[in-house]
Tab-separated table of C-alpha atoms and ligand atoms in Angstrom:
chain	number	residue	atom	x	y	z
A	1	UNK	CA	77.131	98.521	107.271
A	2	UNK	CA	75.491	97.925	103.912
A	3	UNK	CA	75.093	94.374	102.629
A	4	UNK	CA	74.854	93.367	98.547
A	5	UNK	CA	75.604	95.239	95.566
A	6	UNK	CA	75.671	99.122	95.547
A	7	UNK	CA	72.329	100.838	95.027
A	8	UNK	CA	71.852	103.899	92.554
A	9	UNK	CA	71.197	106.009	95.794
A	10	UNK	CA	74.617	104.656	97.484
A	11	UNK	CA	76.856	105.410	94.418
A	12	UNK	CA	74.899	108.654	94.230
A	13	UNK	CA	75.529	109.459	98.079
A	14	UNK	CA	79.297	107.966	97.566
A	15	UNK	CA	80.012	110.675	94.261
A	16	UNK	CA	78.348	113.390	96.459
A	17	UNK	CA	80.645	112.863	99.341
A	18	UNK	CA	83.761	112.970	96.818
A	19	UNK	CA	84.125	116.559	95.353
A	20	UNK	CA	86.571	115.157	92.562
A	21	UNK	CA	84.189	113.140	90.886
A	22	UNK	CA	81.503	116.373	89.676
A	23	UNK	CA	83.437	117.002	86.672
A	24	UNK	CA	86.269	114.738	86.171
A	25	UNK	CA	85.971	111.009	85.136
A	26	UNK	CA	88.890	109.902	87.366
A	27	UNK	CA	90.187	106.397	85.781
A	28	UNK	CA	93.661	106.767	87.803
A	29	UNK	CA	92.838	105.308	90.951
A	30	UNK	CA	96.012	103.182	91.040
A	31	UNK	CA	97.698	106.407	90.663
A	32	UNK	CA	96.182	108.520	93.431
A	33	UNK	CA	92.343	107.915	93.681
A	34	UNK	CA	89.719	110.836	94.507
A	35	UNK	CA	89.804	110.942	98.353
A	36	UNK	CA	86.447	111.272	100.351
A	37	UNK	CA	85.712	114.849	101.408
A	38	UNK	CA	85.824	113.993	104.794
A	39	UNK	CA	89.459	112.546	104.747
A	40	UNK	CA	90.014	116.049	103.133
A	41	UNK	CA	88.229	117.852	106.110
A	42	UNK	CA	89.839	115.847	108.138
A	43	UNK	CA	93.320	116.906	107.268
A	44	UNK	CA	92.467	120.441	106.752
A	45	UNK	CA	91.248	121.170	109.793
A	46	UNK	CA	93.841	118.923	112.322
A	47	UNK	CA	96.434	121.583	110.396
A	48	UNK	CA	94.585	124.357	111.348
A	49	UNK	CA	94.100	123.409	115.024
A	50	UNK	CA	97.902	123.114	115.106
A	51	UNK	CA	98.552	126.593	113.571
A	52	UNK	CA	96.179	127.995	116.207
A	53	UNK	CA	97.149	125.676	119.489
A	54	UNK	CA	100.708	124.498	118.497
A	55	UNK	CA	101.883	120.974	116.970
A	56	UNK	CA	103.027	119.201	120.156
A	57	UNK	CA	99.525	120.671	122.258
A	58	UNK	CA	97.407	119.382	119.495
A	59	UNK	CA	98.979	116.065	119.292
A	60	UNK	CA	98.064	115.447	122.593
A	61	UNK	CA	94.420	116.701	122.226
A	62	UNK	CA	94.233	113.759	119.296
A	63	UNK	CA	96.102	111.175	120.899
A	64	UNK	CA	93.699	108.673	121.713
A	65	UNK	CA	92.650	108.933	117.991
A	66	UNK	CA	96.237	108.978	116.184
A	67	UNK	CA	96.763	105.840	118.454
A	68	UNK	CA	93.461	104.234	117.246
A	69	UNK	CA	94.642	104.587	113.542
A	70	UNK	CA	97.702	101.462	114.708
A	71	UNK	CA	94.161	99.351	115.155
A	72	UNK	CA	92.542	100.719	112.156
A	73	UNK	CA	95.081	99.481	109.952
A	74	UNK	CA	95.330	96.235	111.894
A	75	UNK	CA	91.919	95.436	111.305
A	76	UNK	CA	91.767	96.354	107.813
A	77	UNK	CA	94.788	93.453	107.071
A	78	UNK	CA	93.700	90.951	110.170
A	79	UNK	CA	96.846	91.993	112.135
A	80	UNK	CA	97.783	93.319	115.491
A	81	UNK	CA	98.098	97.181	116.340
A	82	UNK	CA	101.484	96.082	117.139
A	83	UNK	CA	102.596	94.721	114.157
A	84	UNK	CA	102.068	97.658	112.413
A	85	UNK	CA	104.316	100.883	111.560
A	86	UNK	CA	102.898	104.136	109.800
A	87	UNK	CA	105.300	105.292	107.263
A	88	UNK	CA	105.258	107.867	104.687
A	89	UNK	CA	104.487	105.379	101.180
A	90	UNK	CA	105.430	101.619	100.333
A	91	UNK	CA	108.397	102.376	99.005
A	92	UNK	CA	109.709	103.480	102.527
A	93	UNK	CA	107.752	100.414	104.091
A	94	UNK	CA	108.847	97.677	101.691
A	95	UNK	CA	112.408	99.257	101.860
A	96	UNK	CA	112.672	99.108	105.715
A	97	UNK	CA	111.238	95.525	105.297
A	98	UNK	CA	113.842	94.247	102.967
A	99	UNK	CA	116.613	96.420	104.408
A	100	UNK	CA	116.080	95.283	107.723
A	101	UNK	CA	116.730	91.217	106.404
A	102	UNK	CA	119.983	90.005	107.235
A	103	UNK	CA	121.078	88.144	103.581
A	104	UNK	CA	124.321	86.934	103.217
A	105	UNK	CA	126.163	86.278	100.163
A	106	UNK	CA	124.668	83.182	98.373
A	107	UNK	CA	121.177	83.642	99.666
A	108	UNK	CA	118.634	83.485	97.279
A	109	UNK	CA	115.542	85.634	96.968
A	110	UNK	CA	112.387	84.784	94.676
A	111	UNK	CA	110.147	87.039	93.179
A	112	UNK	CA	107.966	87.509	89.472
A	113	UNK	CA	107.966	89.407	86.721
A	114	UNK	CA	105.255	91.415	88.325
A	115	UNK	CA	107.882	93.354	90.650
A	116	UNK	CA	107.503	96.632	90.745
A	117	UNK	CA	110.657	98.830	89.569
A	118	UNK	CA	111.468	100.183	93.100
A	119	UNK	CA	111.149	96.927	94.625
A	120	UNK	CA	113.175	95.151	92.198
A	121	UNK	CA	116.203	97.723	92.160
A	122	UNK	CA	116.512	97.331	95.953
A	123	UNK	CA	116.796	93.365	94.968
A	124	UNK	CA	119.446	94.590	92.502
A	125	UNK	CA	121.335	96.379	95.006
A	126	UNK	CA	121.448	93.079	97.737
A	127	UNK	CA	122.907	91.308	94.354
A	128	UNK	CA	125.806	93.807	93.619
A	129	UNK	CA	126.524	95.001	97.516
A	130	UNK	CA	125.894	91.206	99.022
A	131	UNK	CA	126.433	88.839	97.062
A	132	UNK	CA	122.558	87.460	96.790
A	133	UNK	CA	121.261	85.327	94.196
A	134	UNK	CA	117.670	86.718	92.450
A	135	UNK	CA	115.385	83.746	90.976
A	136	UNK	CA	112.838	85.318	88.908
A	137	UNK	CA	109.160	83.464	88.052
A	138	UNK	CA	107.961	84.399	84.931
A	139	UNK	CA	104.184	83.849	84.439
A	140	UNK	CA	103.311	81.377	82.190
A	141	UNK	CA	101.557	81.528	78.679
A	142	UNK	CA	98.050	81.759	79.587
A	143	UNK	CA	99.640	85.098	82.382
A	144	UNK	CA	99.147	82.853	85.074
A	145	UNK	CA	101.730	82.485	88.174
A	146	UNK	CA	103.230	78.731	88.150
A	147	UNK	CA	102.829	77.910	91.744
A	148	UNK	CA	104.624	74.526	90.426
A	149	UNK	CA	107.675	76.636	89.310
A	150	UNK	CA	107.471	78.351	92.639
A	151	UNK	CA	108.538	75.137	94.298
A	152	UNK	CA	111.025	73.825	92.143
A	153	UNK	CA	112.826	76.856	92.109
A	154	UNK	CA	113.555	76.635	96.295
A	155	UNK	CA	116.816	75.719	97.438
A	156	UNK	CA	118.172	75.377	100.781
A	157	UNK	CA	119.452	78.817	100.063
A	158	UNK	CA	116.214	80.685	99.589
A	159	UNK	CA	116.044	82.999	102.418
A	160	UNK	CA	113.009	85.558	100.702
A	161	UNK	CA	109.983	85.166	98.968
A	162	UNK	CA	109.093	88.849	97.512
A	163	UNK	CA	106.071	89.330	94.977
A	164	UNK	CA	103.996	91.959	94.182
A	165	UNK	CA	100.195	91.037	94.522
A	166	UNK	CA	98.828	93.060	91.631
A	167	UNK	CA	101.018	94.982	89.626
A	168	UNK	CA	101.156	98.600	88.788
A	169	UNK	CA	100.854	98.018	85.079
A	170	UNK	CA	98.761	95.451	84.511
A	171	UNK	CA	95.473	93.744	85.336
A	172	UNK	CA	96.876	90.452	86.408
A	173	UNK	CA	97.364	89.241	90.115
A	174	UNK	CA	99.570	86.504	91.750
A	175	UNK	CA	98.068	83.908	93.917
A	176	UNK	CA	99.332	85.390	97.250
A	177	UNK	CA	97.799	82.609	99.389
A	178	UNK	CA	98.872	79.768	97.894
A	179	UNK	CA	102.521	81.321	97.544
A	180	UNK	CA	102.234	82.076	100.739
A	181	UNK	CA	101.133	78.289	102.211
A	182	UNK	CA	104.496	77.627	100.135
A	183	UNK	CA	106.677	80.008	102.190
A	184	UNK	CA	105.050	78.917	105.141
A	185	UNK	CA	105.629	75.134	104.241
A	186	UNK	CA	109.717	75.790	103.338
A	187	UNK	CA	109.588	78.150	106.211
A	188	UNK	CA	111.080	81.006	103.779
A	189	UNK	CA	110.230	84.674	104.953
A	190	UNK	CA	107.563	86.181	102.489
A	191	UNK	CA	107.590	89.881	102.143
A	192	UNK	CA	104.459	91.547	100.168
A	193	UNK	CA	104.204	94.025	97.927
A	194	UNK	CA	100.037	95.180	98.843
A	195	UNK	CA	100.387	98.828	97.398
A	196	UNK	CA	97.532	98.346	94.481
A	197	UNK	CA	95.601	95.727	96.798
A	198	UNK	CA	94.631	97.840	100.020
A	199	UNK	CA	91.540	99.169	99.802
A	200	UNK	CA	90.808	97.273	96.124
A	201	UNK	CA	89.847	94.398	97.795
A	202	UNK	CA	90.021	92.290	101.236
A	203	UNK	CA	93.298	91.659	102.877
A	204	UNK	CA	94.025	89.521	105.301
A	205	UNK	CA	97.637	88.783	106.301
A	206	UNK	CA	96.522	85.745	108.541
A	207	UNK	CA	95.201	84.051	105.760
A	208	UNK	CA	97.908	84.785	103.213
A	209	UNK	CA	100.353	84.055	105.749
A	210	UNK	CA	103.202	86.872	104.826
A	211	UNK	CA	105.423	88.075	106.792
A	212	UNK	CA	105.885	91.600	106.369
A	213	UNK	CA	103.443	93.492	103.853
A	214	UNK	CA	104.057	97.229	102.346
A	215	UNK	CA	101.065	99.425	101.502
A	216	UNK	CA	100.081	102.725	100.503
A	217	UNK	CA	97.458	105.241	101.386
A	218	UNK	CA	96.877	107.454	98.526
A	219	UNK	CA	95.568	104.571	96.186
A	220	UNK	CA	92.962	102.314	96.261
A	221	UNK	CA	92.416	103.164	99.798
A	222	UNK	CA	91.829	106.860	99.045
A	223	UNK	CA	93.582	108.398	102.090
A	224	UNK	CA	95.779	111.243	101.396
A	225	UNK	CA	99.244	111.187	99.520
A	226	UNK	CA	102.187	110.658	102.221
A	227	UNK	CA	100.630	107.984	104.059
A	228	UNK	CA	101.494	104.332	104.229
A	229	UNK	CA	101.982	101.579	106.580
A	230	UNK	CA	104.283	98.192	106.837
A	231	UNK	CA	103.035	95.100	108.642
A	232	UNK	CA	105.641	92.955	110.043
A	233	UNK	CA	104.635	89.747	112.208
A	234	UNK	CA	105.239	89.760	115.302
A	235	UNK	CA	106.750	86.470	115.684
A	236	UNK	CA	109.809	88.082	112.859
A	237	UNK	CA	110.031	91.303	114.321
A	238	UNK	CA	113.297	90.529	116.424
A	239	UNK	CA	114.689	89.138	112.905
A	240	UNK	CA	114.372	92.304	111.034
A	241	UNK	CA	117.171	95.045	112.213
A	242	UNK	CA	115.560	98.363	112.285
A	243	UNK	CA	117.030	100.793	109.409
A	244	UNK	CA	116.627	103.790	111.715
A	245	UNK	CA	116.226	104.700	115.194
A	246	UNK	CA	115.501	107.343	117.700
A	247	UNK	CA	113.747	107.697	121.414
A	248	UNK	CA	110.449	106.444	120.005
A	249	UNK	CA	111.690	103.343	118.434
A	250	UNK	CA	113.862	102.594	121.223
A	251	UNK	CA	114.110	103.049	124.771
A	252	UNK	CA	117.332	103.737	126.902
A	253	UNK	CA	118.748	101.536	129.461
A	254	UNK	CA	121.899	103.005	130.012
A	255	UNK	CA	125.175	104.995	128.692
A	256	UNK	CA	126.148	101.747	127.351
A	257	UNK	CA	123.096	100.664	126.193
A	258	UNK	CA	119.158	100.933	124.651
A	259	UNK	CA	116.542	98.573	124.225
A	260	UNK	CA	114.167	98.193	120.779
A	261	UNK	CA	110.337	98.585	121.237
A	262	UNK	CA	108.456	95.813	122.059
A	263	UNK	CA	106.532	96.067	118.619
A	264	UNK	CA	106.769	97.028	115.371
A	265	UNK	CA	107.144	100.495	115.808
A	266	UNK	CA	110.296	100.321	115.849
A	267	UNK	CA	110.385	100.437	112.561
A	268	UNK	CA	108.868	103.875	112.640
A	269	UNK	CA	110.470	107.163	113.751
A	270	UNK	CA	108.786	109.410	115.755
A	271	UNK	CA	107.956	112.813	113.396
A	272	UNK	CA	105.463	112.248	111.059
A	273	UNK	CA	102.548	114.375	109.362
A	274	UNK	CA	99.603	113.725	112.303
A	275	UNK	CA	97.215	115.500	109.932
A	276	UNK	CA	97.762	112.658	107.131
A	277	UNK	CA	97.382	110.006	109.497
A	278	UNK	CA	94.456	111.209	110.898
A	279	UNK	CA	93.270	110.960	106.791
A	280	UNK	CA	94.340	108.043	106.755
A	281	UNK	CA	92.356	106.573	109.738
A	282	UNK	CA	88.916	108.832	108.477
A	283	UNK	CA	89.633	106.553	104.961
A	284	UNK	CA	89.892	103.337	106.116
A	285	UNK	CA	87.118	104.024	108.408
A	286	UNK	CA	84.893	104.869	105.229
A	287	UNK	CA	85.971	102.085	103.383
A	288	UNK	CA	85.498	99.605	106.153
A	289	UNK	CA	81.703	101.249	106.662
A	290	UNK	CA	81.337	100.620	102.911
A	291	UNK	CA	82.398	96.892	103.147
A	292	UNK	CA	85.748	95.754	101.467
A	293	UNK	CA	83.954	92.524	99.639
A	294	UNK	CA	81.328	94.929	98.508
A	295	UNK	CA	84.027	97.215	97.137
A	296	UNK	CA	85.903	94.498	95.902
A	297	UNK	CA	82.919	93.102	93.915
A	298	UNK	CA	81.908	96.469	92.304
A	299	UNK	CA	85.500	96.845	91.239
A	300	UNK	CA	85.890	93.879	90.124
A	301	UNK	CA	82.597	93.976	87.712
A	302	UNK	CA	83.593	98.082	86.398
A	303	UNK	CA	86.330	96.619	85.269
A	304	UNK	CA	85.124	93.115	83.364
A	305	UNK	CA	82.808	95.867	81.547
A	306	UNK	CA	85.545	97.728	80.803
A	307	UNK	CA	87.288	95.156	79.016
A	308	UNK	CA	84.519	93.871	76.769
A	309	UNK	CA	83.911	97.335	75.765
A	310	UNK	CA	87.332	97.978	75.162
A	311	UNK	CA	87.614	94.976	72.868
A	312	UNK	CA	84.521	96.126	70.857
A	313	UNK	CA	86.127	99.096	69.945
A	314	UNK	CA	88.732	98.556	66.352
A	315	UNK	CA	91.942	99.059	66.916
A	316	UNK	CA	92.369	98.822	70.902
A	317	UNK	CA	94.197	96.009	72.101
A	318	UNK	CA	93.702	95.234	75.894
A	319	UNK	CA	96.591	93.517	77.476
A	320	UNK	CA	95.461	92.079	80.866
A	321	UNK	CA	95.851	88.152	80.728
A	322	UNK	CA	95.434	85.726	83.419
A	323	UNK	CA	92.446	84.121	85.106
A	324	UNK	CA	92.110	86.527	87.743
A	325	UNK	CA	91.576	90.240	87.058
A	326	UNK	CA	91.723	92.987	88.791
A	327	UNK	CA	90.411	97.325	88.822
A	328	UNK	CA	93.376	97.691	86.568
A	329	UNK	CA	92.915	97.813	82.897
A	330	UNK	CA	95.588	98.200	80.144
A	331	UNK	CA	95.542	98.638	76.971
A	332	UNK	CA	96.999	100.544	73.812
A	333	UNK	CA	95.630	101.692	70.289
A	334	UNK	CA	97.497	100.797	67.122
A	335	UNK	CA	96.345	104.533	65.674
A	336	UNK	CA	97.820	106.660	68.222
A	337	UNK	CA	100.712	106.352	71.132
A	338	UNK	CA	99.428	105.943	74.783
A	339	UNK	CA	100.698	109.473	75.492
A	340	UNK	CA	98.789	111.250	73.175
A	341	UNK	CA	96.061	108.926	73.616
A	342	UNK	CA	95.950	110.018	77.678
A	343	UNK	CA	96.011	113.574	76.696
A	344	UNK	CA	93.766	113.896	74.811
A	345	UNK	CA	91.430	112.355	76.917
A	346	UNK	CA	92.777	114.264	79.744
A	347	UNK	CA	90.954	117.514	77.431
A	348	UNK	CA	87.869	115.517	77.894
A	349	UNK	CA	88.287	115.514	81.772
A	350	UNK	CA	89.026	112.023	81.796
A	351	UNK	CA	91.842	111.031	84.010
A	352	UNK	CA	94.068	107.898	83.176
A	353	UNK	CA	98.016	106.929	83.553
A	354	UNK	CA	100.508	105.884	81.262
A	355	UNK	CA	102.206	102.791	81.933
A	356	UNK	CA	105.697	102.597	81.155
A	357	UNK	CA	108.268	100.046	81.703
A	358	UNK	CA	109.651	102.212	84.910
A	359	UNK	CA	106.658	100.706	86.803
A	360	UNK	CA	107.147	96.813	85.959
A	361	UNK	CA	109.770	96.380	84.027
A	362	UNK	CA	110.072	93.092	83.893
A	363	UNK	CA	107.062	92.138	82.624
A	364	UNK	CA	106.913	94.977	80.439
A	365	UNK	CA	110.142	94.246	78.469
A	366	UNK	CA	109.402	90.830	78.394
A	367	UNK	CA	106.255	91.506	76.352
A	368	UNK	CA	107.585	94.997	74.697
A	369	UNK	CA	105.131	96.806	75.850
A	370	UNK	CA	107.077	100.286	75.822
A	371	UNK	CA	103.827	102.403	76.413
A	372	UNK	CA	100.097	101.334	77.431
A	373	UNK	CA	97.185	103.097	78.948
A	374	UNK	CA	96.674	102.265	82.270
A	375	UNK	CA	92.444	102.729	83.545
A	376	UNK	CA	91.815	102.013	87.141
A	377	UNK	CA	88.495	101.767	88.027
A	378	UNK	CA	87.486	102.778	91.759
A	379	UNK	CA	83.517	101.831	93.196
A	380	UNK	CA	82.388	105.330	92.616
A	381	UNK	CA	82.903	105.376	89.007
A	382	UNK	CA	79.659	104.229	86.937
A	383	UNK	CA	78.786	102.362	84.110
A	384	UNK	CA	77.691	105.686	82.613
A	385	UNK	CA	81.507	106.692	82.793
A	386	UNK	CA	82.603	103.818	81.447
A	387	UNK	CA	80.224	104.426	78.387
A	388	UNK	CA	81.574	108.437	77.892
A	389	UNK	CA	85.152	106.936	78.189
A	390	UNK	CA	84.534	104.453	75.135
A	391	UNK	CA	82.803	107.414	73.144
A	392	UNK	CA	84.753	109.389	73.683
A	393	UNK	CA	87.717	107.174	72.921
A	394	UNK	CA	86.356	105.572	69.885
A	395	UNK	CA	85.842	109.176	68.868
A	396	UNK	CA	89.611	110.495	69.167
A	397	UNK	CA	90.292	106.954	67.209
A	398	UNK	CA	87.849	107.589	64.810
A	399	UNK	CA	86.253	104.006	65.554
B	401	PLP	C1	102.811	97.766	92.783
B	401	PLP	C2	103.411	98.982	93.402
B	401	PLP	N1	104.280	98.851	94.404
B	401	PLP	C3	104.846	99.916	94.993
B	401	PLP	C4	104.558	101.190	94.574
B	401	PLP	C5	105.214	102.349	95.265
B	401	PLP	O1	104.289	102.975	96.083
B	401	PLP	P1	104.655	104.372	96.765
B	401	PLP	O2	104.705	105.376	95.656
B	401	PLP	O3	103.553	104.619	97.748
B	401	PLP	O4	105.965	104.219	97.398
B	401	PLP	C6	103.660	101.391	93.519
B	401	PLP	C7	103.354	102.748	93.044
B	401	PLP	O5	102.771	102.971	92.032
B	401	PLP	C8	103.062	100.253	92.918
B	401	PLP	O6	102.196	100.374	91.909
């Protein structure tokens, strides 16, 4: 494992081991980033091996491995192998999470204006179908989450903390540690959104003291598309009712009766795409050799740069507020709408998103931000990308 900032021959070694990044500056990393060739291999050739042995026969030639990955991803947050359950994205994993929580008309559920859209329509839905009260925190005028507001805004009612750590649309983060020593304290069940936070930085569920966590693989984490995982704590597992169930989440007892798992499998059914997980395991095995606070530091400095350069340029206008800051960069152009703005770029090779309100509404409303550009930096892009993407932006601005 490599200690200290990334050397020349490291990022060099890193962009030669991902194919993507040749000809393409790929700024979209908290869309889908550029997965490691190996994670590619990987997948490629588990398919093969079960289009030339047979699905079930080459399962059990991997199985030691495909069980390892329940580790993997345990390690990666500081959790047990059995507190995890593979699932397909976060959306399935923060849905089976907040599904699975029995609230009762009344009940109250925090969250921010940082919520992502999918998130925040499933809160929607508990208000119309049960009868549950949403509180919402907006961040405060500097774009900072008031912890203070947090606390005053608990009842004897709140049954649900839910935030998203760093949302899809912006740069900002909320203090998940503190708001989770909060939960903890009012001993209120904290669900987290992590889907722009694994693989971005360290995680580590112990110390942020949540309860059940969603993530994603294709992100930050650069696994392939179609995998994610949900953490749920063991000690809550019997209070979450699973959504689903078949012989692997259960086990039978009798005609009358079956028994749930032991762990948090349950929350899993059986079929899933072995090749993907096996991706999945290769890429958190490559970020993990890599170093997570190394990765996290790298990001974290792309990005600064990205900003002041941004801000040099006339007419840009970056939008990220808030003390901390994250691989996430937003901003818009007075000249020219986001959309053309990301095309034309996208003629350049250079990859970014659009961010529109569909991803964080809340926030995005609130500030009327109807369209921004949305440039997520990953630890294989370079300083020497950054400085093509501000040419070449300044150029289509005609800064
Ligand atoms: C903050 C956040 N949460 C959740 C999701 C949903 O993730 P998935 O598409 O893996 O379900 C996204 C996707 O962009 C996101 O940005």
């Amino acid at each position: 494992m490599h200690t200290g900032p990334f050397s020349e021959a490291e990022i060099t070694r890193l962009r030669a081991e991902t194919s993507g990044s040749k000809d393409l500056i790929h700024f979209n990393n908290a869309g889908s980033s550029l997965p490691p060739d190996i994670v590619v291999e990987t997948v490629i050739s588990y398919l093969r091996e079960e289009a030339l042995c047979g699905g079930y026969e080459t399962e059990s030639r991997y199985a030691g491995e495909l069980e390892h990955i329940y580790s993997q991803v345990g390690d990666l947050i500081h959790a047990g192998c059995d507190e995890v359950a593979l699932v397909e994205n976060a959306s399935a994993a923060w849905g089976i999470a907040f599904q699975g929580i029995d609230l009762q008309a009344g009940d109250e559920v925090i969250t921010s204006e940082y919520e992502y859209a999918s998130n925040f329509i499933g809160l929607m839905q508990a208000k119309k179908t049960r009868g549950v009260t949403i509180k919402i925190i907006p961040q405060d005028e500097q774009g900072n989450f008031p912890l203070d507001k947090l606390e005053a805004a608990i009842t004897p009612r709140t049954r649900l903390i839910a935030v998203t750590h760093i949302p899809s649309t912006a740069g900002g983060m909320l203090p998940i540690s503190a708001i989770g020593e909060i939960a903890r304290r009012h001993d209120i069940l904290y669900l987290l959104d992590a889907t722009q936070t694994t693989g971005q930085m360290p995680l580590d569920v112990q110390a942020v003291q949540c309860d059940l966590l969603a993530a994603t693989g294709r992100k930050f984490l650069r696994a392939p598309r179609g995998t994610g995982f949900l953490y749920v704590r063991k000690q809550i597992q019997d209070r979450i009712r699973p959504l689903l169930m078949d012989g692997h989440s259960t086990a039978w007892v009798s005609d009358n009766d079956f028994r749930v798992r032991e762990d948090a499998r349950r929350f899993e059914l059986y079929e899933k795409n072995r090749a993907l997980i096996l991706g999945l395991g290769k890429a958190i095995d490559y970020a993990q050799a890599i170093g997570m606070d190394r990765i996290w530091e790298r990001i974290k400095g792309l990005a600064g740069l990205l900003r002041t350069k941004l801000e040099a340029i006339p007419g840009i206008l970056v939008h990220d507020r808030g003390d901390d800051l994250c691989g996430i960069v937003t901003f818009s152009a007075a000249a020219l709408p986001s959309a053309s703005l990301k095309s034309r770029l996208a003629e350049k090779k250079i990859n970014v998103s659009l961010g529109v309100p569909r991803g964080t509404p809340i926030y995005m409303y609130k500030h009327d931000l109807n369209s921004i550009v949305r440039a997520s930096l990953h630890y294989y892009n370079t300083e020497d990308e950054l400085d093509v993407f501000c040419h070449e932006l300044s150029a289509i601005l005609g800064a």
